[in-house]
Amino acid sequence: MKSRLLIVGAGFAGAVLARELAETNRYELRVIDSRSHVAGNCHTERDPGTGIMMHCYGPHIFHTDNAQVWAYVNRFAEFMPFVNRVKAFTRGELFRLPVNLHTINQFFNKQMSPAEARLYIESLAEHFDHPPENFEEQALHMIGRDLYDAFFYGYTKKQWGCEPAELPAGILKRLPLRFTDDDNYYADPWQGIPKSGYTHLVERILDHSAIDCALDTPFTPDMASLADHVFFTGPLDGYFDHCFGRLGYRTVYWARHQHRGDYQGNPVVNYPDLSVPYTRIHEHKHFAPWENHEATVVMTEYSKETQKGDTPYYPKRLPADMQKLQRYRALALTQGGVSFLGRLGTYRYMDMHHVIAESLQFAQTFAAADAGQTSLPVFPNQELSQ
């Protein structure tokens, strides 16, 4: 008799895990999700009025340096090439991001070569008698005060709801600084967006005879008794009914507008100035430049603290959060019969390709453990996405 496995969450973490375990022909899998669609926050759907493919929970551009992950997603969807070229409107001008040679020359009204710009930025950088300990120190060490104030201070404060000096330095380390005119936001060799949308991609991943997928189905503790093992990809603190308090997240919400023609000529424009209440504006038809639409749909994005009932997006991971996290992890290790994975289940910031890579590995680890070859994992190998 095949083992019965319950996977809570039909985003990439749960879907990839389910597909990999289904293909072993050793399990019966039930995937549930409280929402009315699969793909989690990557959900896409056509706007009924314009036909534009909407990234319903904010834009997602797939990028990876992992050949296995790229091959995996291309099994299930046709990916179209897409280069993310973000702009920033600050101090009355439109600049290219990430900060690159063009940005530096425009901002300082100079015509520097790459070597000259590198030396110039080094002369502006602030130095400390210790390695940068927070976001602000990391930024000042990388680019100096002027560029930090223009592009990062206000945006970060609006996005995270706190002073940048309270945030970990690692948040900024993910963003490049370039001394060429390259304004491709990502450096990964494989980049694109699925032509038919992310929801179609995840539906294809879940399309297997051993997988039963139930939507509009929230997890309740009694469901665990009907399964031999539970994989939980929802919020770790939520699984334990927030017994140690809520882990800190930021959430985002949007004001939606429809226009004729073209609104801003670019998929994403950031607004770093504190005098502007929103963080960025998305124009969704530009995420599918292979399509033609006369109308356009614009989403103005705001950020706020996550409250009960909100969708958690970005784990804050402040010191108080990390203390709670350790208590939740310790409690999870005592449970038995349940494993946690994904961004919410492990309380980490993870890109899509990190989530997929981790689920691929976790499926192998679980199958080996189930066969008695290793111990049963509660959390995945976190080195993939630290």
C-alpha atoms as a printed R data frame, in Angstrom:
    type eleno elety resid chain resno       x      y       z
1   ATOM     1    CA   MET     A     1   0.000  0.000   0.000
2   ATOM     2    CA   LYS     A     2   1.314  3.410  -0.980
3   ATOM     3    CA   SER     A     3   2.052  6.002   1.702
4   ATOM     4    CA   ARG     A     4  -0.358  8.925   1.863
5   ATOM     5    CA   LEU     A     5   1.332 12.315   1.866
6   ATOM     6    CA   LEU     A     6  -0.313 15.686   2.460
7   ATOM     7    CA   ILE     A     7   1.322 18.783   0.991
8   ATOM     8    CA   VAL     A     8  -0.013 22.087   2.298
9   ATOM     9    CA   GLY     A     9   0.447 24.831  -0.284
10  ATOM    10    CA   ALA     A    10   0.282 24.703  -4.097
11  ATOM    11    CA   GLY     A    11   3.041 27.195  -4.815
12  ATOM    12    CA   PHE     A    12   6.361 26.192  -6.337
13  ATOM    13    CA   ALA     A    13   7.620 24.574  -3.119
14  ATOM    14    CA   GLY     A    14   4.636 22.260  -2.737
15  ATOM    15    CA   ALA     A    15   4.038 21.606  -6.442
16  ATOM    16    CA   VAL     A    16   7.622 20.630  -7.276
17  ATOM    17    CA   LEU     A    17   7.844 18.417  -4.196
18  ATOM    18    CA   ALA     A    18   4.558 16.726  -5.098
19  ATOM    19    CA   ARG     A    19   5.618 16.089  -8.695
20  ATOM    20    CA   GLU     A    20   8.980 14.626  -7.724
21  ATOM    21    CA   LEU     A    21   7.458 12.312  -5.129
22  ATOM    22    CA   ALA     A    22   4.646 11.326  -7.491
23  ATOM    23    CA   GLU     A    23   7.156 10.202 -10.104
24  ATOM    24    CA   THR     A    24   8.649  7.667  -7.673
25  ATOM    25    CA   ASN     A    25   5.330  5.745  -7.903
26  ATOM    26    CA   ARG     A    26   5.551  5.122  -4.157
27  ATOM    27    CA   TYR     A    27   3.073  7.656  -2.789
28  ATOM    28    CA   GLU     A    28  -0.454  8.952  -3.002
29  ATOM    29    CA   LEU     A    29  -0.294 12.730  -2.740
30  ATOM    30    CA   ARG     A    30  -2.896 15.272  -1.774
31  ATOM    31    CA   VAL     A    31  -2.024 18.934  -2.309
32  ATOM    32    CA   ILE     A    32  -4.258 21.532  -0.688
33  ATOM    33    CA   ASP     A    33  -4.301 25.303  -0.837
34  ATOM    34    CA   SER     A    34  -6.511 27.817   0.928
35  ATOM    35    CA   ARG     A    35  -6.662 29.982  -2.192
36  ATOM    36    CA   SER     A    36  -8.783 29.396  -5.274
37  ATOM    37    CA   HIS     A    37  -5.727 29.010  -7.522
38  ATOM    38    CA   VAL     A    38  -2.343 27.307  -7.598
39  ATOM    39    CA   ALA     A    39   1.074 29.024  -7.911
40  ATOM    40    CA   GLY     A    40   0.862 31.010  -4.653
41  ATOM    41    CA   ASN     A    41   2.158 34.552  -4.953
42  ATOM    42    CA   CYS     A    42   3.390 33.777  -8.487
43  ATOM    43    CA   HIS     A    43  -0.231 33.489  -9.681
44  ATOM    44    CA   THR     A    44  -0.929 35.015 -13.086
45  ATOM    45    CA   GLU     A    45  -4.205 35.483 -14.922
46  ATOM    46    CA   ARG     A    46  -5.588 37.419 -17.873
47  ATOM    47    CA   ASP     A    47  -7.235 40.741 -17.087
48  ATOM    48    CA   PRO     A    48 -10.791 40.294 -18.435
49  ATOM    49    CA   GLY     A    49 -11.005 43.833 -19.758
50  ATOM    50    CA   THR     A    50  -7.710 44.057 -21.633
51  ATOM    51    CA   GLY     A    51  -6.425 40.500 -22.031
52  ATOM    52    CA   ILE     A    52  -3.148 41.479 -20.384
53  ATOM    53    CA   MET     A    53  -1.397 38.771 -18.369
54  ATOM    54    CA   MET     A    54  -1.389 40.074 -14.805
55  ATOM    55    CA   HIS     A    55   1.139 39.150 -12.126
56  ATOM    56    CA   CYS     A    56  -1.550 39.269  -9.471
57  ATOM    57    CA   TYR     A    57   0.716 39.419  -6.411
58  ATOM    58    CA   GLY     A    58   3.478 41.526  -7.932
59  ATOM    59    CA   PRO     A    59   5.921 40.908 -10.778
60  ATOM    60    CA   HIS     A    60   7.942 37.701 -11.000
61  ATOM    61    CA   ILE     A    61  10.866 37.363 -13.406
62  ATOM    62    CA   PHE     A    62  12.396 33.914 -13.496
63  ATOM    63    CA   HIS     A    63  16.197 33.912 -13.377
64  ATOM    64    CA   THR     A    64  18.705 31.273 -12.367
65  ATOM    65    CA   ASP     A    65  22.279 30.082 -12.695
66  ATOM    66    CA   ASN     A    66  21.172 26.505 -11.974
67  ATOM    67    CA   ALA     A    67  21.032 24.447 -15.179
68  ATOM    68    CA   GLN     A    68  18.960 21.726 -13.511
69  ATOM    69    CA   VAL     A    69  16.309 24.205 -12.404
70  ATOM    70    CA   TRP     A    70  16.177 25.883 -15.817
71  ATOM    71    CA   ALA     A    71  15.747 22.521 -17.533
72  ATOM    72    CA   TYR     A    72  13.073 21.563 -15.012
73  ATOM    73    CA   VAL     A    73  10.786 24.549 -15.559
74  ATOM    74    CA   ASN     A    74  11.226 24.283 -19.319
75  ATOM    75    CA   ARG     A    75   9.785 20.757 -19.137
76  ATOM    76    CA   PHE     A    76   6.438 22.261 -18.221
77  ATOM    77    CA   ALA     A    77   6.265 25.632 -19.979
78  ATOM    78    CA   GLU     A    78   7.603 27.632 -22.886
79  ATOM    79    CA   PHE     A    79   9.749 30.454 -21.531
80  ATOM    80    CA   MET     A    80  10.121 33.710 -23.410
81  ATOM    81    CA   PRO     A    81  13.319 35.751 -23.048
82  ATOM    82    CA   PHE     A    82  12.883 38.689 -20.707
83  ATOM    83    CA   VAL     A    83  15.455 41.105 -19.304
84  ATOM    84    CA   ASN     A    84  14.392 43.038 -16.210
85  ATOM    85    CA   ARG     A    85  15.419 46.684 -16.708
86  ATOM    86    CA   VAL     A    86  14.231 48.628 -13.689
87  ATOM    87    CA   LYS     A    87  14.103 52.420 -13.584
88  ATOM    88    CA   ALA     A    88  14.024 54.774 -10.613
89  ATOM    89    CA   PHE     A    89  12.427 58.214 -10.521
90  ATOM    90    CA   THR     A    90  14.107 60.324  -7.875
91  ATOM    91    CA   ARG     A    91  14.854 64.008  -7.437
92  ATOM    92    CA   GLY     A    92  12.966 64.800 -10.637
93  ATOM    93    CA   GLU     A    93  14.934 62.457 -12.926
94  ATOM    94    CA   LEU     A    94  14.597 58.944 -14.284
95  ATOM    95    CA   PHE     A    95  17.642 56.715 -13.685
96  ATOM    96    CA   ARG     A    96  18.625 53.174 -14.581
97  ATOM    97    CA   LEU     A    97  18.921 50.474 -11.942
98  ATOM    98    CA   PRO     A    98  20.839 48.675 -10.646
99  ATOM    99    CA   VAL     A    99  23.380 51.431 -10.071
100 ATOM   100    CA   ASN     A   100  25.735 51.216 -13.052
101 ATOM   101    CA   LEU     A   101  28.110 53.411 -15.045
102 ATOM   102    CA   HIS     A   102  25.284 55.253 -16.793
103 ATOM   103    CA   THR     A   103  23.523 55.883 -13.470
104 ATOM   104    CA   ILE     A   104  26.704 57.194 -11.850
105 ATOM   105    CA   ASN     A   105  27.545 59.539 -14.726
106 ATOM   106    CA   GLN     A   106  23.980 60.856 -14.956
107 ATOM   107    CA   PHE     A   107  23.657 61.355 -11.208
108 ATOM   108    CA   PHE     A   108  26.944 63.210 -10.787
109 ATOM   109    CA   ASN     A   109  26.744 64.925 -14.213
110 ATOM   110    CA   LYS     A   110  30.077 63.474 -15.323
111 ATOM   111    CA   GLN     A   111  31.502 61.489 -18.239
112 ATOM   112    CA   MET     A   112  33.709 58.992 -16.433
113 ATOM   113    CA   SER     A   113  35.219 55.818 -17.833
114 ATOM   114    CA   PRO     A   114  34.622 52.559 -15.931
115 ATOM   115    CA   ALA     A   115  37.998 52.873 -14.195
116 ATOM   116    CA   GLU     A   116  37.406 56.518 -13.308
117 ATOM   117    CA   ALA     A   117  33.930 55.765 -11.972
118 ATOM   118    CA   ARG     A   118  35.252 52.941  -9.818
119 ATOM   119    CA   LEU     A   119  37.867 55.206  -8.258
120 ATOM   120    CA   TYR     A   120  35.305 57.968  -7.801
121 ATOM   121    CA   ILE     A   121  32.840 55.716  -5.982
122 ATOM   122    CA   GLU     A   122  35.660 54.335  -3.842
123 ATOM   123    CA   SER     A   123  36.493 57.907  -2.837
124 ATOM   124    CA   LEU     A   124  32.870 58.414  -1.717
125 ATOM   125    CA   ALA     A   125  32.587 55.136   0.162
126 ATOM   126    CA   GLU     A   126  32.493 55.268   3.929
127 ATOM   127    CA   HIS     A   127  34.751 52.952   5.905
128 ATOM   128    CA   PHE     A   128  34.232 51.487   9.345
129 ATOM   129    CA   ASP     A   129  36.526 49.806  11.840
130 ATOM   130    CA   HIS     A   130  34.383 46.669  11.478
131 ATOM   131    CA   PRO     A   131  32.649 44.805   8.641
132 ATOM   132    CA   PRO     A   132  29.296 46.446   7.731
133 ATOM   133    CA   GLU     A   133  26.767 45.260  10.292
134 ATOM   134    CA   ASN     A   134  23.511 46.461   8.763
135 ATOM   135    CA   PHE     A   135  21.885 47.596   5.526
136 ATOM   136    CA   GLU     A   136  22.878 51.239   5.918
137 ATOM   137    CA   GLU     A   137  26.521 50.540   6.705
138 ATOM   138    CA   GLN     A   138  26.702 48.112   3.775
139 ATOM   139    CA   ALA     A   139  25.253 50.729   1.423
140 ATOM   140    CA   LEU     A   140  27.522 53.522   2.635
141 ATOM   141    CA   HIS     A   141  30.495 51.208   2.277
142 ATOM   142    CA   MET     A   142  29.474 50.258  -1.288
143 ATOM   143    CA   ILE     A   143  28.325 53.529  -2.832
144 ATOM   144    CA   GLY     A   144  28.668 56.415  -0.389
145 ATOM   145    CA   ARG     A   145  26.113 58.793   1.081
146 ATOM   146    CA   ASP     A   146  24.786 60.580  -2.030
147 ATOM   147    CA   LEU     A   147  23.760 57.507  -4.019
148 ATOM   148    CA   TYR     A   148  22.478 55.822  -0.869
149 ATOM   149    CA   ASP     A   149  20.215 58.739   0.010
150 ATOM   150    CA   ALA     A   150  18.918 59.033  -3.552
151 ATOM   151    CA   PHE     A   151  18.187 55.398  -4.369
152 ATOM   152    CA   PHE     A   152  18.092 53.313  -1.209
153 ATOM   153    CA   TYR     A   153  17.311 55.162   2.010
154 ATOM   154    CA   GLY     A   154  13.736 56.254   1.273
155 ATOM   155    CA   TYR     A   155  12.809 53.195  -0.763
156 ATOM   156    CA   THR     A   156  14.082 50.837   1.934
157 ATOM   157    CA   LYS     A   157  12.344 52.721   4.726
158 ATOM   158    CA   LYS     A   158   9.037 52.601   2.844
159 ATOM   159    CA   GLN     A   159   9.483 48.968   1.829
160 ATOM   160    CA   TRP     A   160  10.470 47.630   5.242
161 ATOM   161    CA   GLY     A   161   8.782 50.109   7.581
162 ATOM   162    CA   CYS     A   162  11.883 50.751   9.666
163 ATOM   163    CA   GLU     A   163  15.234 52.504   9.506
164 ATOM   164    CA   PRO     A   164  17.639 50.752   7.112
165 ATOM   165    CA   ALA     A   165  20.167 50.594   9.958
166 ATOM   166    CA   GLU     A   166  17.843 48.074  11.637
167 ATOM   167    CA   LEU     A   167  17.982 45.652   8.674
168 ATOM   168    CA   PRO     A   168  20.602 42.980   7.949
169 ATOM   169    CA   ALA     A   169  23.469 43.889   5.619
170 ATOM   170    CA   GLY     A   170  22.699 40.818   3.524
171 ATOM   171    CA   ILE     A   171  19.582 42.419   1.998
172 ATOM   172    CA   LEU     A   172  21.748 44.873   0.056
173 ATOM   173    CA   LYS     A   173  24.410 42.327  -0.845
174 ATOM   174    CA   ARG     A   174  21.925 40.798  -3.293
175 ATOM   175    CA   LEU     A   175  21.940 43.997  -5.382
176 ATOM   176    CA   PRO     A   176  24.797 44.554  -7.834
177 ATOM   177    CA   LEU     A   177  26.951 47.648  -8.398
178 ATOM   178    CA   ARG     A   178  28.304 47.820 -11.936
179 ATOM   179    CA   PHE     A   179  30.911 49.942 -13.659
180 ATOM   180    CA   THR     A   180  29.555 49.190 -17.125
181 ATOM   181    CA   ASP     A   181  26.312 50.341 -18.777
182 ATOM   182    CA   ASP     A   182  24.727 46.933 -18.163
183 ATOM   183    CA   ASP     A   183  21.277 47.561 -16.665
184 ATOM   184    CA   ASN     A   184  20.119 43.940 -16.649
185 ATOM   185    CA   TYR     A   185  18.870 43.635 -13.078
186 ATOM   186    CA   TYR     A   186  20.058 40.027 -12.859
187 ATOM   187    CA   ALA     A   187  23.390 38.477 -13.802
188 ATOM   188    CA   ASP     A   188  22.085 34.925 -14.142
189 ATOM   189    CA   PRO     A   189  22.576 33.219 -17.534
190 ATOM   190    CA   TRP     A   190  18.959 32.041 -17.811
191 ATOM   191    CA   GLN     A   191  16.169 34.586 -17.552
192 ATOM   192    CA   GLY     A   192  12.608 34.624 -18.800
193 ATOM   193    CA   ILE     A   193   8.868 34.534 -18.157
194 ATOM   194    CA   PRO     A   194   6.577 31.608 -19.046
195 ATOM   195    CA   LYS     A   195   4.585 32.531 -22.139
196 ATOM   196    CA   SER     A   196   1.320 31.187 -20.729
197 ATOM   197    CA   GLY     A   197   1.939 32.492 -17.206
198 ATOM   198    CA   TYR     A   198   3.146 31.006 -13.948
199 ATOM   199    CA   THR     A   199  -0.196 29.526 -12.961
200 ATOM   200    CA   HIS     A   200  -0.277 27.435 -16.134
201 ATOM   201    CA   LEU     A   201   3.291 26.295 -15.381
202 ATOM   202    CA   VAL     A   202   2.380 25.131 -11.858
203 ATOM   203    CA   GLU     A   203  -0.812 23.468 -13.123
204 ATOM   204    CA   ARG     A   204   1.346 21.444 -15.503
205 ATOM   205    CA   ILE     A   205   3.719 20.457 -12.694
206 ATOM   206    CA   LEU     A   206   0.754 19.214 -10.642
207 ATOM   207    CA   ASP     A   207  -0.771 17.321 -13.570
208 ATOM   208    CA   HIS     A   208   0.027 13.770 -12.486
209 ATOM   209    CA   SER     A   209  -2.245 10.811 -11.804
210 ATOM   210    CA   ALA     A   210  -0.812 10.344  -8.287
211 ATOM   211    CA   ILE     A   211  -1.575 13.946  -7.279
212 ATOM   212    CA   ASP     A   212  -4.967 15.116  -6.034
213 ATOM   213    CA   CYS     A   213  -5.140 18.906  -5.745
214 ATOM   214    CA   ALA     A   214  -7.868 20.590  -3.676
215 ATOM   215    CA   LEU     A   215  -8.223 24.381  -3.754
216 ATOM   216    CA   ASP     A   216 -10.191 26.597  -1.350
217 ATOM   217    CA   THR     A   217  -9.101 24.107   1.312
218 ATOM   218    CA   PRO     A   218  -7.368 25.551   4.384
219 ATOM   219    CA   PHE     A   219  -5.240 23.232   6.489
220 ATOM   220    CA   THR     A   220  -6.665 22.093   9.801
221 ATOM   221    CA   PRO     A   221  -4.713 20.045  12.379
222 ATOM   222    CA   ASP     A   222  -7.064 17.062  12.093
223 ATOM   223    CA   MET     A   223  -5.934 16.551   8.479
224 ATOM   224    CA   ALA     A   224  -2.575 15.301   9.720
225 ATOM   225    CA   SER     A   225  -4.176 12.151  11.124
226 ATOM   226    CA   LEU     A   226  -5.250 11.146   7.601
227 ATOM   227    CA   ALA     A   227  -1.703 11.286   6.204
228 ATOM   228    CA   ASP     A   228   1.498  9.364   6.839
229 ATOM   229    CA   HIS     A   229   3.457 12.610   6.553
230 ATOM   230    CA   VAL     A   230   2.656 16.312   6.149
231 ATOM   231    CA   PHE     A   231   4.742 18.833   4.207
232 ATOM   232    CA   PHE     A   232   3.842 22.345   5.304
233 ATOM   233    CA   THR     A   233   4.771 25.305   3.074
234 ATOM   234    CA   GLY     A   234   2.633 27.887   4.879
235 ATOM   235    CA   PRO     A   235   3.869 30.230   7.619
236 ATOM   236    CA   LEU     A   236   5.867 28.335  10.247
237 ATOM   237    CA   ASP     A   237   4.416 30.422  13.078
238 ATOM   238    CA   GLY     A   238   0.912 29.876  11.710
239 ATOM   239    CA   TYR     A   239   1.288 26.104  11.942
240 ATOM   240    CA   PHE     A   240   1.814 26.498  15.691
241 ATOM   241    CA   ASP     A   241  -1.013 29.031  16.030
242 ATOM   242    CA   HIS     A   242   1.516 31.821  16.702
243 ATOM   243    CA   CYS     A   243   2.175 30.430  20.181
244 ATOM   244    CA   PHE     A   244   5.443 32.384  20.496
245 ATOM   245    CA   GLY     A   245   4.072 35.472  18.715
246 ATOM   246    CA   ARG     A   246   3.960 36.417  15.055
247 ATOM   247    CA   LEU     A   247   7.097 36.449  12.945
248 ATOM   248    CA   GLY     A   248   7.546 39.837  11.281
249 ATOM   249    CA   TYR     A   249   6.673 40.210   7.611
250 ATOM   250    CA   ARG     A   250   6.013 43.091   5.282
251 ATOM   251    CA   THR     A   251   3.097 42.865   2.929
252 ATOM   252    CA   VAL     A   252   2.276 44.881  -0.179
253 ATOM   253    CA   TYR     A   253  -0.938 46.099  -1.764
254 ATOM   254    CA   TRP     A   254  -1.810 47.952  -4.945
255 ATOM   255    CA   ALA     A   255  -3.978 50.662  -6.420
256 ATOM   256    CA   ARG     A   256  -5.035 49.483  -9.882
257 ATOM   257    CA   HIS     A   257  -5.665 51.728 -12.869
258 ATOM   258    CA   GLN     A   258  -6.487 51.093 -16.509
259 ATOM   259    CA   HIS     A   259  -5.404 53.474 -19.272
260 ATOM   260    CA   ARG     A   260  -5.226 53.701 -23.035
261 ATOM   261    CA   GLY     A   261  -1.896 53.404 -24.775
262 ATOM   262    CA   ASP     A   262   1.313 53.295 -22.737
263 ATOM   263    CA   TYR     A   263   1.660 54.694 -19.221
264 ATOM   264    CA   GLN     A   264   5.372 54.592 -18.328
265 ATOM   265    CA   GLY     A   265   7.053 52.618 -21.109
266 ATOM   266    CA   ASN     A   266   8.693 50.174 -18.695
267 ATOM   267    CA   PRO     A   267   7.580 47.227 -16.551
268 ATOM   268    CA   VAL     A   268   8.825 48.662 -13.231
269 ATOM   269    CA   VAL     A   269   9.675 52.170 -12.043
270 ATOM   270    CA   ASN     A   270  10.847 52.627  -8.453
271 ATOM   271    CA   TYR     A   271  10.042 55.776  -6.456
272 ATOM   272    CA   PRO     A   272  12.688 56.089  -3.716
273 ATOM   273    CA   ASP     A   273  11.769 59.585  -2.482
274 ATOM   274    CA   LEU     A   274  10.102 59.615   0.932
275 ATOM   275    CA   SER     A   275   7.761 62.366  -0.279
276 ATOM   276    CA   VAL     A   276   6.075 59.749  -2.504
277 ATOM   277    CA   PRO     A   277   3.917 57.334  -0.458
278 ATOM   278    CA   TYR     A   278   4.274 54.340  -2.797
279 ATOM   279    CA   THR     A   279   7.385 52.296  -3.619
280 ATOM   280    CA   ARG     A   280   7.009 51.456  -7.291
281 ATOM   281    CA   ILE     A   281   4.646 51.297 -10.266
282 ATOM   282    CA   HIS     A   282   4.183 48.204 -12.455
283 ATOM   283    CA   GLU     A   283   2.832 48.260 -15.995
284 ATOM   284    CA   HIS     A   284   1.936 44.660 -16.666
285 ATOM   285    CA   LYS     A   285   1.777 44.534 -20.444
286 ATOM   286    CA   HIS     A   286   5.518 45.251 -20.520
287 ATOM   287    CA   PHE     A   287   6.156 41.916 -18.756
288 ATOM   288    CA   ALA     A   288   5.015 40.274 -22.013
289 ATOM   289    CA   PRO     A   289   6.656 42.333 -24.795
290 ATOM   290    CA   TRP     A   290   5.842 39.531 -27.263
291 ATOM   291    CA   GLU     A   291   2.154 40.507 -26.976
292 ATOM   292    CA   ASN     A   292   0.341 43.599 -28.269
293 ATOM   293    CA   HIS     A   293  -2.314 45.415 -26.246
294 ATOM   294    CA   GLU     A   294  -3.884 48.798 -26.956
295 ATOM   295    CA   ALA     A   295  -4.900 49.374 -23.355
296 ATOM   296    CA   THR     A   296  -2.682 49.076 -20.292
297 ATOM   297    CA   VAL     A   297  -3.078 48.123 -16.631
298 ATOM   298    CA   VAL     A   298  -0.999 49.946 -14.034
299 ATOM   299    CA   MET     A   299  -0.475 48.860 -10.422
300 ATOM   300    CA   THR     A   300   0.863 51.340  -7.852
301 ATOM   301    CA   GLU     A   301   2.501 49.409  -5.016
302 ATOM   302    CA   TYR     A   302   2.440 50.274  -1.332
303 ATOM   303    CA   SER     A   303   4.068 48.461   1.574
304 ATOM   304    CA   LYS     A   304   2.873 47.960   5.138
305 ATOM   305    CA   GLU     A   305   3.301 45.761   8.178
306 ATOM   306    CA   THR     A   306   1.574 42.402   7.926
307 ATOM   307    CA   GLN     A   307  -1.476 42.105  10.140
308 ATOM   308    CA   LYS     A   308  -3.797 39.181  10.775
309 ATOM   309    CA   GLY     A   309  -5.502 38.272   7.507
310 ATOM   310    CA   ASP     A   310  -2.812 39.887   5.299
311 ATOM   311    CA   THR     A   311  -0.677 37.933   2.846
312 ATOM   312    CA   PRO     A   312   2.909 37.745   4.163
313 ATOM   313    CA   TYR     A   313   5.520 38.656   1.541
314 ATOM   314    CA   TYR     A   314   8.923 39.635   2.872
315 ATOM   315    CA   PRO     A   315  10.322 38.105   6.101
316 ATOM   316    CA   LYS     A   316  11.872 40.914   8.140
317 ATOM   317    CA   ARG     A   317  14.238 38.697  10.156
318 ATOM   318    CA   LEU     A   318  14.983 41.361  12.752
319 ATOM   319    CA   PRO     A   319  16.692 40.178  15.965
320 ATOM   320    CA   ALA     A   320  13.376 39.672  17.780
321 ATOM   321    CA   ASP     A   321  12.080 37.662  14.808
322 ATOM   322    CA   MET     A   322  15.156 35.452  14.768
323 ATOM   323    CA   GLN     A   323  14.723 34.691  18.464
324 ATOM   324    CA   LYS     A   324  11.129 33.603  17.818
325 ATOM   325    CA   LEU     A   325  12.256 31.622  14.791
326 ATOM   326    CA   GLN     A   326  14.677 29.568  16.861
327 ATOM   327    CA   ARG     A   327  11.873 28.715  19.288
328 ATOM   328    CA   TYR     A   328   9.571 27.671  16.451
329 ATOM   329    CA   ARG     A   329  12.300 25.585  14.821
330 ATOM   330    CA   ALA     A   330  13.030 23.848  18.111
331 ATOM   331    CA   LEU     A   331   9.332 23.094  18.542
332 ATOM   332    CA   ALA     A   332   9.075 21.790  14.971
333 ATOM   333    CA   LEU     A   333  11.874 19.317  15.603
334 ATOM   334    CA   THR     A   334   9.799 17.706  18.373
335 ATOM   335    CA   GLN     A   335   6.660 17.130  16.304
336 ATOM   336    CA   GLY     A   336   7.185 14.080  14.146
337 ATOM   337    CA   GLY     A   337   5.282 13.420  10.943
338 ATOM   338    CA   VAL     A   338   5.681 16.943   9.551
339 ATOM   339    CA   SER     A   339   8.308 18.771   7.497
340 ATOM   340    CA   PHE     A   340   8.543 22.478   6.653
341 ATOM   341    CA   LEU     A   341   9.851 24.043   3.457
342 ATOM   342    CA   GLY     A   342   9.511 27.068   1.193
343 ATOM   343    CA   ARG     A   343   9.827 30.750   1.976
344 ATOM   344    CA   LEU     A   344   7.082 30.781   4.603
345 ATOM   345    CA   GLY     A   345   7.806 27.392   6.091
346 ATOM   346    CA   THR     A   346  11.440 28.280   6.779
347 ATOM   347    CA   TYR     A   347  11.058 32.071   7.184
348 ATOM   348    CA   ARG     A   348  13.640 33.084   4.595
349 ATOM   349    CA   TYR     A   349  13.710 35.332   1.544
350 ATOM   350    CA   MET     A   350  13.903 32.970  -1.426
351 ATOM   351    CA   ASP     A   351  13.672 33.532  -5.169
352 ATOM   352    CA   MET     A   352  11.664 31.100  -7.282
353 ATOM   353    CA   HIS     A   353  14.712 29.195  -8.495
354 ATOM   354    CA   HIS     A   354  15.928 28.720  -4.914
355 ATOM   355    CA   VAL     A   355  12.541 27.317  -3.918
356 ATOM   356    CA   ILE     A   356  12.507 24.881  -6.846
357 ATOM   357    CA   ALA     A   357  16.080 23.718  -6.253
358 ATOM   358    CA   GLU     A   358  15.359 23.143  -2.600
359 ATOM   359    CA   SER     A   359  12.173 21.170  -3.277
360 ATOM   360    CA   LEU     A   360  13.979 18.997  -5.826
361 ATOM   361    CA   GLN     A   361  16.639 18.187  -3.266
362 ATOM   362    CA   PHE     A   362  14.148 17.769  -0.429
363 ATOM   363    CA   ALA     A   363  12.141 15.230  -2.425
364 ATOM   364    CA   GLN     A   364  15.274 13.119  -2.897
365 ATOM   365    CA   THR     A   365  16.171 13.409   0.783
366 ATOM   366    CA   PHE     A   366  12.685 12.417   1.912
367 ATOM   367    CA   ALA     A   367  12.489  9.448  -0.459
368 ATOM   368    CA   ALA     A   368  15.880  8.229   0.775
369 ATOM   369    CA   ALA     A   369  14.809  8.651   4.396
370 ATOM   370    CA   ASP     A   370  11.539  6.855   3.736
371 ATOM   371    CA   ALA     A   371  13.566  3.963   2.341
372 ATOM   372    CA   GLY     A   372  15.589  3.837   5.539
373 ATOM   373    CA   GLN     A   373  18.767  5.231   4.003
374 ATOM   374    CA   THR     A   374  18.945  8.404   6.112
375 ATOM   375    CA   SER     A   375  17.079 10.252   8.858
376 ATOM   376    CA   LEU     A   376  13.734 11.875   8.114
377 ATOM   377    CA   PRO     A   377  14.177 15.621   7.486
378 ATOM   378    CA   VAL     A   378  12.113 18.294   9.230
379 ATOM   379    CA   PHE     A   379  13.683 21.246   7.398
380 ATOM   380    CA   PRO     A   380  15.509 21.270   4.044
381 ATOM   381    CA   ASN     A   381  19.199 21.864   3.533
382 ATOM   382    CA   GLN     A   382  19.196 25.638   3.907
383 ATOM   383    CA   GLU     A   383  22.582 26.220   2.278
384 ATOM   384    CA   LEU     A   384  20.838 26.515  -1.114
385 ATOM   385    CA   SER     A   385  19.241 29.836  -0.339
386 ATOM   386    CA   GLN     A   386  21.125 31.448   2.503
